[in-house]
Amino acid sequence: MDTLFSHITVVTMDEAMHVWYDAFVGVTDGKISWVSQTPPEQQPKTIINGEGMVLMPGLINCHTHLPMSLLRGYADDYDLATWLNDYIFPREDRLDGRAVKAATLLSIAECLRFGVTSVSDMYNFCDEIAQAVAESGIKANIGRGTTLFADEFDFETYPACRELTELKQKWDGYDNGRIKVEASIHAEYTSDHRLWDALAEYAVNEGLGMQVHLSETQAEHEACKEKYGLTPAQVLDCHHVFDTHAVAAHCVWLEPEDMRLLAKRGVSAVHCPVSNLKLASGRADVIAMIRAGMNVALGTDGAASNNNLDLFEEIKAAALLAKSRNQDPKALPTQAALLMATVCGARAQRRERECGMIKEGLDADLIMLDFTQPHLMPCHNVLSHLAYCASGHDVVMTMVRGKILYAAGKYNTIDLSAVVRELAEHAMPQVFLDKKAED
């Protein structure tokens, strides 16, 4: 046994939602090998004293844009269309791979600091994103976000599609599946049927998942209905986008028929409550999606529209929004909100057989929180505190496949000072060199 967490409170997130007190969790060769209220007979190489601590599965952020940490705080208090078209897209046009890698490493450090062990990312410069993920040790589903505004389109020559095929050949399945490559349609309103048909066919033939933004704003949703006579979900389904394992981000304005359709297709929704609130995009009806049979996970969206990657904030926001929308304090209980960030996230990433719970045989993707902090005492209910009181700042250790990637303020795989220098010396000048002149 490599590592033993001793005398620790364990939140398993298993089918019975067990919470074990004064328990023991062992890790061997990257897997969970012991979960018990009694210590193992085998002497471990390392013992981590868990008194006053809580151990739970690592959180899974199912929708983000890692490189957008570079734009954190740059454009706040705008609606989505203004934010994207007038501020974000023009700056993103200045990005290069070097800037993207530095920004991605910064975001991964933030994720690890806040207890996230796996992310689903949608962006471009994906080779550099994959390099950063590979170096850091985190898990990731990487989708090459693709738009289409050109008059001419050929899948074989279109730059974004070529990047996807090269990404798939190079990175899909890297490190025994730590990296998964997925196809990605940015959204219905930023592309057309030519891209939908081509990417859907490629994803199905290659066994790839699909990421898409879906019905994020009312304007987007209604414009699609006016244009096609169908909702975005219905249009994309007509073009077989959901014939593969798909993840739809936001889903704020889904209609009941959409929910039933997506449930039938096995599409996972990713609820991003903080970003949706900040951009005033609306409140997704999570309870209706769940009742329709959909798997609903959580995401932060990018740091430019959130403005952080703390998934504990999303857990609390999701629970509170559901209660407010339904005027029912029991609408989304603590157990359900925590499941969205762990078990449901693993299912959305096609990783349910490897993580999401503390169970023998699963990957040791674990996080430890310090419950001796004033805002976490007294503790009458551990699950309640995790949903309503805890934040990412309470995480003191993040482990992926048995390897500690973050602990007590230190990163074992990321040279954060070097990342900060790269941001200051290259990335920020690259993107914002003329900002003062424009302002």
Short mmCIF file of C-alpha atoms in Angstrom, two decimals:
data_model
loop_
_atom_site.label_atom_id
_atom_site.label_comp_id
_atom_site.label_asym_id
_atom_site.label_seq_id
_atom_site.Cartn_x
_atom_site.Cartn_y
_atom_site.Cartn_z
CA MET A 1 0.00 0.00 0.00
CA ASP A 2 1.41 3.36 -1.05
CA THR A 3 -0.70 5.78 0.99
CA LEU A 4 -3.12 5.44 3.88
CA PHE A 5 -5.48 8.18 5.02
CA SER A 6 -6.06 7.42 8.68
CA HIS A 7 -8.72 8.51 11.19
CA ILE A 8 -10.48 10.60 8.55
CA THR A 9 -14.12 11.36 7.75
CA VAL A 10 -14.90 9.76 4.39
CA VAL A 11 -17.68 10.94 2.09
CA THR A 12 -17.92 8.06 -0.35
CA MET A 13 -20.57 9.40 -2.76
CA ASP A 14 -21.41 5.73 -3.41
CA GLU A 15 -24.89 4.38 -4.06
CA ALA A 16 -25.77 4.50 -0.37
CA MET A 17 -24.13 7.92 0.15
CA HIS A 18 -22.13 6.52 3.06
CA VAL A 19 -20.27 8.87 5.37
CA TRP A 20 -17.69 7.05 7.49
CA TYR A 21 -16.19 8.66 10.58
CA ASP A 22 -12.73 7.87 11.93
CA ALA A 23 -12.17 5.72 8.86
CA PHE A 24 -9.26 4.52 6.72
CA VAL A 25 -8.70 4.78 2.96
CA GLY A 26 -5.76 3.07 1.29
CA VAL A 27 -4.21 3.76 -2.11
CA THR A 28 -2.13 1.24 -4.05
CA ASP A 29 -0.74 1.76 -7.56
CA GLY A 30 -3.04 4.70 -8.19
CA LYS A 31 -6.20 2.83 -7.15
CA ILE A 32 -8.32 2.87 -4.02
CA SER A 33 -7.43 -0.40 -2.32
CA TRP A 34 -8.94 -0.04 1.15
CA VAL A 35 -12.09 1.64 2.53
CA SER A 36 -12.93 0.64 6.08
CA GLN A 37 -13.48 1.82 9.62
CA THR A 38 -10.64 -0.43 10.69
CA PRO A 39 -6.99 -0.04 9.62
CA PRO A 40 -5.41 -2.52 7.20
CA GLU A 41 -2.91 -5.05 8.43
CA GLN A 42 -0.50 -4.08 5.67
CA GLN A 43 1.93 -1.33 6.59
CA PRO A 44 1.63 1.59 4.11
CA LYS A 45 4.60 3.52 2.78
CA THR A 46 3.00 6.83 3.75
CA ILE A 47 0.37 7.66 6.37
CA ILE A 48 -1.63 10.88 6.13
CA ASN A 49 -3.25 11.82 9.42
CA GLY A 50 -6.86 12.73 8.65
CA GLU A 51 -8.02 13.96 12.06
CA GLY A 52 -10.27 16.97 11.52
CA MET A 53 -10.25 16.38 7.77
CA VAL A 54 -12.84 15.19 5.23
CA LEU A 55 -11.93 12.99 2.28
CA MET A 56 -14.19 12.92 -0.76
CA PRO A 57 -13.97 12.14 -4.49
CA GLY A 58 -12.34 14.82 -6.60
CA LEU A 59 -14.75 17.26 -8.20
CA ILE A 60 -15.38 17.12 -11.95
CA ASN A 61 -15.79 20.35 -13.89
CA CYS A 62 -17.74 19.33 -16.99
CA HIS A 63 -17.66 22.63 -18.86
CA THR A 64 -14.91 25.21 -18.90
CA HIS A 65 -12.52 27.08 -21.17
CA LEU A 66 -9.17 26.81 -19.41
CA PRO A 67 -7.20 29.42 -21.40
CA MET A 68 -9.79 32.10 -20.64
CA SER A 69 -8.20 32.76 -17.25
CA LEU A 70 -6.15 35.24 -19.28
CA LEU A 71 -9.33 37.30 -19.71
CA ARG A 72 -10.50 37.11 -16.10
CA GLY A 73 -12.08 40.44 -15.12
CA TYR A 74 -11.45 42.01 -18.52
CA ALA A 75 -15.10 42.43 -19.50
CA ASP A 76 -17.68 42.25 -16.74
CA ASP A 77 -21.35 43.24 -16.45
CA TYR A 78 -22.34 42.67 -20.08
CA ASP A 79 -24.85 40.36 -21.69
CA LEU A 80 -23.42 37.31 -23.48
CA ALA A 81 -23.63 38.68 -27.03
CA THR A 82 -21.92 41.97 -26.16
CA TRP A 83 -19.38 40.24 -23.97
CA LEU A 84 -18.44 37.75 -26.70
CA ASN A 85 -18.54 39.89 -29.83
CA ASP A 86 -17.22 43.22 -28.53
CA TYR A 87 -14.68 42.04 -25.96
CA ILE A 88 -13.80 38.35 -25.89
CA PHE A 89 -13.58 37.33 -29.56
CA PRO A 90 -11.34 40.30 -30.53
CA ARG A 91 -8.85 39.45 -27.77
CA GLU A 92 -8.97 35.73 -28.45
CA ASP A 93 -7.99 36.48 -32.05
CA ARG A 94 -4.62 37.64 -30.67
CA LEU A 95 -3.84 34.40 -28.84
CA ASP A 96 -1.04 32.08 -29.85
CA GLY A 97 -0.22 28.60 -28.63
CA ARG A 98 2.40 29.82 -26.17
CA ALA A 99 -0.07 32.17 -24.47
CA VAL A 100 -2.73 29.46 -24.39
CA LYS A 101 -0.43 26.97 -22.69
CA ALA A 102 0.56 29.44 -19.98
CA ALA A 103 -3.06 30.40 -19.33
CA THR A 104 -4.09 26.74 -19.30
CA LEU A 105 -1.45 25.88 -16.69
CA LEU A 106 -2.66 28.78 -14.55
CA SER A 107 -6.23 27.48 -14.74
CA ILE A 108 -5.19 23.91 -13.99
CA ALA A 109 -3.36 25.16 -10.91
CA GLU A 110 -6.58 26.90 -9.85
CA CYS A 111 -8.58 23.73 -10.47
CA LEU A 112 -6.23 21.62 -8.39
CA ARG A 113 -6.19 24.22 -5.64
CA PHE A 114 -9.99 24.04 -5.49
CA GLY A 115 -10.27 20.24 -5.55
CA VAL A 116 -11.04 19.59 -9.22
CA THR A 117 -9.44 16.40 -10.53
CA SER A 118 -10.97 16.28 -14.03
CA VAL A 119 -12.17 18.91 -16.51
CA SER A 120 -14.01 19.06 -19.83
CA ASP A 121 -12.53 21.85 -21.90
CA MET A 122 -13.69 23.47 -25.15
CA TYR A 123 -11.26 25.78 -26.96
CA ASN A 124 -8.67 26.00 -29.72
CA PHE A 125 -4.87 25.59 -29.65
CA CYS A 126 -5.75 22.20 -28.23
CA ASP A 127 -2.31 20.68 -28.72
CA GLU A 128 -0.93 23.20 -26.23
CA ILE A 129 -3.85 22.56 -23.88
CA ALA A 130 -3.15 18.82 -24.05
CA GLN A 131 0.54 19.45 -23.33
CA ALA A 132 -0.39 21.40 -20.21
CA VAL A 133 -2.81 18.69 -19.08
CA ALA A 134 -0.20 15.98 -19.68
CA GLU A 135 2.42 17.82 -17.63
CA SER A 136 0.08 18.66 -14.75
CA GLY A 137 -1.38 15.21 -14.07
CA ILE A 138 -5.03 16.30 -14.11
CA LYS A 139 -7.63 14.42 -16.17
CA ALA A 140 -9.29 16.14 -19.11
CA ASN A 141 -11.79 15.68 -21.92
CA ILE A 142 -10.55 18.11 -24.56
CA GLY A 143 -12.87 19.35 -27.30
CA ARG A 144 -11.70 21.50 -30.19
CA GLY A 145 -14.43 24.16 -30.18
CA THR A 146 -15.41 24.72 -33.80
CA THR A 147 -17.31 27.51 -35.52
CA LEU A 148 -18.16 27.98 -39.20
CA PHE A 149 -18.79 31.34 -40.85
CA ALA A 150 -16.97 30.66 -44.16
CA ASP A 151 -18.68 30.30 -47.52
CA GLU A 152 -16.62 27.24 -48.41
CA PHE A 153 -16.27 24.19 -46.19
CA ASP A 154 -14.50 20.88 -46.54
CA PHE A 155 -13.91 18.73 -43.47
CA GLU A 156 -10.57 17.50 -44.79
CA THR A 157 -9.13 20.98 -45.27
CA TYR A 158 -11.00 23.18 -42.77
CA PRO A 159 -8.33 24.23 -40.20
CA ALA A 160 -10.39 23.49 -37.07
CA CYS A 161 -11.34 20.04 -38.33
CA ARG A 162 -7.76 19.26 -39.31
CA GLU A 163 -6.68 20.28 -35.82
CA LEU A 164 -9.28 17.92 -34.35
CA THR A 165 -8.11 14.94 -36.41
CA GLU A 166 -4.47 15.60 -35.51
CA LEU A 167 -5.43 16.03 -31.86
CA LYS A 168 -7.27 12.73 -31.90
CA GLN A 169 -4.32 10.88 -33.42
CA LYS A 170 -1.82 12.37 -30.98
CA TRP A 171 -3.64 12.65 -27.68
CA ASP A 172 -6.80 10.54 -27.47
CA GLY A 173 -6.27 7.90 -24.80
CA TYR A 174 -3.01 9.43 -23.57
CA ASP A 175 -1.71 7.99 -20.30
CA ASN A 176 -4.27 5.17 -20.18
CA GLY A 177 -7.16 7.49 -20.88
CA ARG A 178 -6.21 10.40 -18.67
CA ILE A 179 -6.82 12.56 -21.75
CA LYS A 180 -9.90 12.00 -23.91
CA VAL A 181 -10.33 13.93 -27.16
CA GLU A 182 -13.85 14.96 -28.15
CA ALA A 183 -15.47 16.71 -31.10
CA SER A 184 -17.04 20.06 -30.36
CA ILE A 185 -19.56 22.30 -32.08
CA HIS A 186 -19.34 25.70 -30.42
CA ALA A 187 -23.07 26.32 -30.86
CA GLU A 188 -25.93 26.23 -33.32
CA TYR A 189 -25.73 30.00 -33.85
CA THR A 190 -22.00 30.01 -34.68
CA SER A 191 -22.14 27.32 -37.38
CA ASP A 192 -24.44 25.58 -39.82
CA HIS A 193 -25.51 22.17 -41.09
CA ARG A 194 -22.31 21.56 -43.06
CA LEU A 195 -20.24 21.49 -39.88
CA TRP A 196 -22.89 19.65 -37.86
CA ASP A 197 -23.12 16.83 -40.39
CA ALA A 198 -19.37 16.47 -40.80
CA LEU A 199 -18.47 16.55 -37.11
CA ALA A 200 -21.32 14.24 -36.16
CA GLU A 201 -20.20 11.68 -38.73
CA TYR A 202 -16.57 11.94 -37.63
CA ALA A 203 -17.43 11.60 -33.93
CA VAL A 204 -19.60 8.54 -34.51
CA ASN A 205 -17.06 6.84 -36.77
CA GLU A 206 -14.16 7.52 -34.39
CA GLY A 207 -16.05 6.80 -31.16
CA LEU A 208 -15.56 10.33 -29.83
CA GLY A 209 -17.79 12.26 -27.48
CA MET A 210 -19.34 15.60 -28.47
CA GLN A 211 -19.38 18.94 -26.64
CA VAL A 212 -21.75 21.79 -27.54
CA HIS A 213 -23.17 25.01 -26.10
CA LEU A 214 -26.96 24.68 -26.16
CA SER A 215 -29.79 27.17 -25.57
CA GLU A 216 -27.66 29.37 -23.35
CA THR A 217 -29.66 32.57 -23.92
CA GLN A 218 -33.28 33.26 -24.75
CA ALA A 219 -32.25 35.33 -27.80
CA GLU A 220 -30.20 32.42 -29.17
CA HIS A 221 -33.00 29.93 -28.53
CA GLU A 222 -35.76 32.04 -30.07
CA ALA A 223 -33.67 33.06 -33.10
CA CYS A 224 -33.12 29.40 -33.91
CA LYS A 225 -36.85 28.70 -33.72
CA GLU A 226 -37.54 31.64 -36.02
CA LYS A 227 -34.88 30.51 -38.51
CA TYR A 228 -35.58 26.78 -38.60
CA GLY A 229 -38.95 26.32 -36.93
CA LEU A 230 -37.12 24.10 -34.44
CA THR A 231 -35.25 24.59 -31.17
CA PRO A 232 -31.43 24.32 -31.13
CA ALA A 233 -31.68 20.83 -29.60
CA GLN A 234 -34.11 19.69 -32.27
CA VAL A 235 -32.06 21.16 -35.14
CA LEU A 236 -28.81 19.57 -33.99
CA ASP A 237 -30.58 16.27 -33.41
CA CYS A 238 -31.85 16.31 -37.00
CA HIS A 239 -28.20 16.44 -38.07
CA HIS A 240 -27.20 13.50 -35.84
CA VAL A 241 -25.07 15.58 -33.44
CA PHE A 242 -26.47 13.57 -30.53
CA ASP A 243 -25.90 10.15 -32.11
CA THR A 244 -22.71 9.91 -30.03
CA HIS A 245 -22.14 10.48 -26.32
CA ALA A 246 -22.81 14.20 -26.02
CA VAL A 247 -22.52 16.90 -23.38
CA ALA A 248 -24.60 20.06 -23.74
CA ALA A 249 -23.48 23.07 -21.74
CA HIS A 250 -25.89 25.55 -20.11
CA CYS A 251 -29.30 24.31 -21.39
CA VAL A 252 -30.90 27.36 -19.79
CA TRP A 253 -33.82 27.69 -22.20
CA LEU A 254 -34.61 24.07 -22.97
CA GLU A 255 -38.28 23.31 -23.52
CA PRO A 256 -39.96 20.17 -22.12
CA GLU A 257 -39.79 18.51 -25.55
CA ASP A 258 -36.06 19.25 -25.70
CA MET A 259 -35.49 17.63 -22.33
CA ARG A 260 -37.31 14.47 -23.32
CA LEU A 261 -35.40 14.34 -26.61
CA LEU A 262 -32.01 14.82 -24.96
CA ALA A 263 -32.83 12.25 -22.28
CA LYS A 264 -33.75 9.76 -25.00
CA ARG A 265 -30.44 10.44 -26.75
CA GLY A 266 -28.46 10.08 -23.51
CA VAL A 267 -27.19 13.67 -23.62
CA SER A 268 -25.77 15.06 -20.37
CA ALA A 269 -26.56 18.66 -19.48
CA VAL A 270 -23.91 20.77 -17.76
CA HIS A 271 -25.36 23.39 -15.44
CA CYS A 272 -23.18 26.51 -15.05
CA PRO A 273 -25.21 28.56 -12.56
CA VAL A 274 -22.68 31.25 -11.63
CA SER A 275 -21.76 32.14 -15.21
CA ASN A 276 -25.41 32.11 -16.25
CA LEU A 277 -26.29 34.45 -13.40
CA LYS A 278 -23.39 36.80 -14.07
CA LEU A 279 -24.23 37.10 -17.79
CA ALA A 280 -27.96 37.32 -16.95
CA SER A 281 -28.60 34.41 -19.31
CA GLY A 282 -31.33 32.92 -17.14
CA ARG A 283 -31.88 30.03 -14.73
CA ALA A 284 -31.74 26.48 -16.06
CA ASP A 285 -34.59 24.26 -14.90
CA VAL A 286 -32.42 21.51 -13.43
CA ILE A 287 -35.28 19.77 -11.65
CA ALA A 288 -37.26 19.45 -14.88
CA MET A 289 -34.21 18.04 -16.68
CA ILE A 290 -33.68 15.46 -13.95
CA ARG A 291 -37.36 14.50 -13.99
CA ALA A 292 -37.13 14.08 -17.77
CA GLY A 293 -34.35 11.55 -17.23
CA MET A 294 -31.32 13.63 -18.10
CA ASN A 295 -27.95 13.33 -16.41
CA VAL A 296 -27.04 16.81 -15.11
CA ALA A 297 -23.46 17.70 -14.15
CA LEU A 298 -21.82 20.96 -13.12
CA GLY A 299 -19.39 23.34 -14.78
CA THR A 300 -17.86 26.71 -14.04
CA ASP A 301 -17.66 27.95 -17.64
CA GLY A 302 -14.49 29.98 -18.23
CA ALA A 303 -12.84 32.24 -15.67
CA ALA A 304 -13.67 35.20 -17.90
CA SER A 305 -17.39 34.81 -17.21
CA ASN A 306 -17.45 33.41 -13.67
CA ASN A 307 -14.79 34.73 -12.53
CA ASN A 308 -13.14 31.71 -10.90
CA LEU A 309 -13.01 27.93 -11.23
CA ASP A 310 -14.28 27.07 -7.74
CA LEU A 311 -16.75 24.23 -8.28
CA PHE A 312 -17.88 24.40 -4.65
CA GLU A 313 -19.49 27.73 -5.56
CA GLU A 314 -21.40 25.97 -8.34
CA ILE A 315 -22.63 23.28 -5.94
CA LYS A 316 -24.12 25.88 -3.62
CA ALA A 317 -25.46 28.06 -6.44
CA ALA A 318 -27.12 25.08 -8.13
CA ALA A 319 -28.89 24.09 -4.93
CA LEU A 320 -30.04 27.62 -4.14
CA LEU A 321 -31.20 28.36 -7.69
CA ALA A 322 -33.28 25.19 -7.80
CA LYS A 323 -34.93 26.07 -4.50
CA SER A 324 -35.65 29.61 -5.66
CA ARG A 325 -36.96 28.63 -9.10
CA ASN A 326 -39.25 25.93 -7.68
CA GLN A 327 -40.10 27.79 -4.46
CA ASP A 328 -39.33 24.56 -2.67
CA PRO A 329 -36.52 24.22 -0.10
CA LYS A 330 -36.31 20.50 -0.89
CA ALA A 331 -36.01 20.98 -4.67
CA LEU A 332 -32.31 20.09 -4.94
CA PRO A 333 -31.06 18.58 -1.65
CA THR A 334 -27.42 18.54 -0.65
CA GLN A 335 -26.90 14.94 -1.77
CA ALA A 336 -28.13 15.73 -5.28
CA ALA A 337 -25.99 18.85 -5.61
CA LEU A 338 -22.88 16.94 -4.54
CA LEU A 339 -23.71 14.09 -6.91
CA MET A 340 -23.81 16.55 -9.79
CA ALA A 341 -20.19 17.53 -9.06
CA THR A 342 -18.92 13.95 -8.72
CA VAL A 343 -20.91 10.93 -9.91
CA CYS A 344 -22.90 12.79 -12.58
CA GLY A 345 -19.74 14.51 -13.77
CA ALA A 346 -17.98 11.18 -14.17
CA ARG A 347 -20.94 9.89 -16.15
CA ALA A 348 -20.89 12.95 -18.42
CA GLN A 349 -17.18 12.39 -19.10
CA ARG A 350 -17.62 8.65 -19.72
CA ARG A 351 -15.45 8.03 -16.65
CA GLU A 352 -18.04 6.48 -14.32
CA ARG A 353 -16.07 3.22 -14.20
CA GLU A 354 -12.93 4.97 -13.00
CA CYS A 355 -13.87 7.83 -10.67
CA GLY A 356 -16.63 9.84 -8.98
CA MET A 357 -16.83 7.71 -5.81
CA ILE A 358 -14.57 6.45 -3.06
CA LYS A 359 -14.82 2.75 -3.74
CA GLU A 360 -12.23 -0.02 -3.91
CA GLY A 361 -10.92 -0.51 -7.43
CA LEU A 362 -11.60 3.03 -8.66
CA ASP A 363 -8.88 5.57 -9.41
CA ALA A 364 -7.61 7.39 -6.35
CA ASP A 365 -8.93 10.79 -7.47
CA LEU A 366 -9.32 12.23 -3.99
CA ILE A 367 -9.45 15.59 -2.25
CA MET A 368 -9.06 16.43 1.41
CA LEU A 369 -10.70 19.40 3.11
CA ASP A 370 -9.79 20.97 6.44
CA PHE A 371 -12.92 20.92 8.61
CA THR A 372 -11.20 22.61 11.55
CA GLN A 373 -11.81 26.05 10.03
CA PRO A 374 -14.18 28.38 11.95
CA HIS A 375 -16.78 28.48 9.15
CA LEU A 376 -16.99 24.67 9.16
CA MET A 377 -17.63 24.26 12.89
CA PRO A 378 -19.65 22.89 14.50
CA CYS A 379 -20.44 20.20 11.98
CA HIS A 380 -23.86 18.64 12.44
CA ASN A 381 -23.99 17.31 8.87
CA VAL A 382 -20.92 16.77 6.70
CA LEU A 383 -22.85 16.73 3.42
CA SER A 384 -24.62 19.97 4.31
CA HIS A 385 -21.31 21.66 5.10
CA LEU A 386 -19.79 20.51 1.81
CA ALA A 387 -22.72 21.95 -0.14
CA TYR A 388 -23.39 25.16 1.76
CA CYS A 389 -20.34 26.10 3.84
CA ALA A 390 -17.19 24.81 2.14
CA SER A 391 -15.25 26.51 -0.62
CA GLY A 392 -12.32 25.51 -2.75
CA HIS A 393 -10.07 27.35 -0.32
CA ASP A 394 -10.76 24.63 2.25
CA VAL A 395 -9.06 22.01 0.06
CA VAL A 396 -5.66 21.09 1.47
CA MET A 397 -4.79 18.19 -0.85
CA THR A 398 -5.71 17.09 -4.36
CA MET A 399 -4.73 13.64 -5.64
CA VAL A 400 -5.21 12.15 -9.12
CA ARG A 401 -4.58 8.44 -9.66
CA GLY A 402 -2.80 8.25 -6.33
CA LYS A 403 -0.40 11.08 -7.09
CA ILE A 404 -0.58 14.22 -4.95
CA LEU A 405 -0.69 17.15 -7.37
CA TYR A 406 -1.44 19.86 -4.82
CA ALA A 407 -0.96 19.98 -1.05
CA ALA A 408 -0.67 22.76 1.51
CA GLY A 409 -0.06 25.52 -1.00
CA LYS A 410 2.45 23.63 -3.14
CA TYR A 411 2.08 22.21 -6.65
CA ASN A 412 4.11 19.11 -7.38
CA THR A 413 3.75 19.19 -11.17
CA ILE A 414 3.37 22.90 -12.01
CA ASP A 415 6.06 25.56 -11.64
CA LEU A 416 3.62 28.34 -10.82
CA SER A 417 6.28 31.05 -10.64
CA ALA A 418 7.42 30.15 -14.17
CA VAL A 419 3.82 30.23 -15.38
CA VAL A 420 3.32 33.69 -13.88
CA ARG A 421 6.49 34.96 -15.58
CA GLU A 422 5.32 33.54 -18.92
CA LEU A 423 1.96 35.25 -18.50
CA ALA A 424 3.57 38.59 -17.70
CA GLU A 425 6.31 38.48 -20.32
CA HIS A 426 4.46 36.93 -23.25
CA ALA A 427 0.76 36.16 -22.86
CA MET A 428 -0.48 39.50 -21.51
CA PRO A 429 1.51 41.61 -24.00
CA GLN A 430 0.37 39.32 -26.80
CA VAL A 431 -3.30 39.87 -26.04
CA PHE A 432 -3.41 43.33 -24.44
CA LEU A 433 -0.49 45.27 -25.92
CA ASP A 434 -2.76 48.00 -27.31
CA LYS A 435 -5.36 48.01 -24.55
CA LYS A 436 -4.26 51.34 -23.00
CA ALA A 437 -4.34 53.03 -26.40
CA GLU A 438 -7.85 51.74 -27.07
CA ASP A 439 -9.10 52.76 -23.63
#
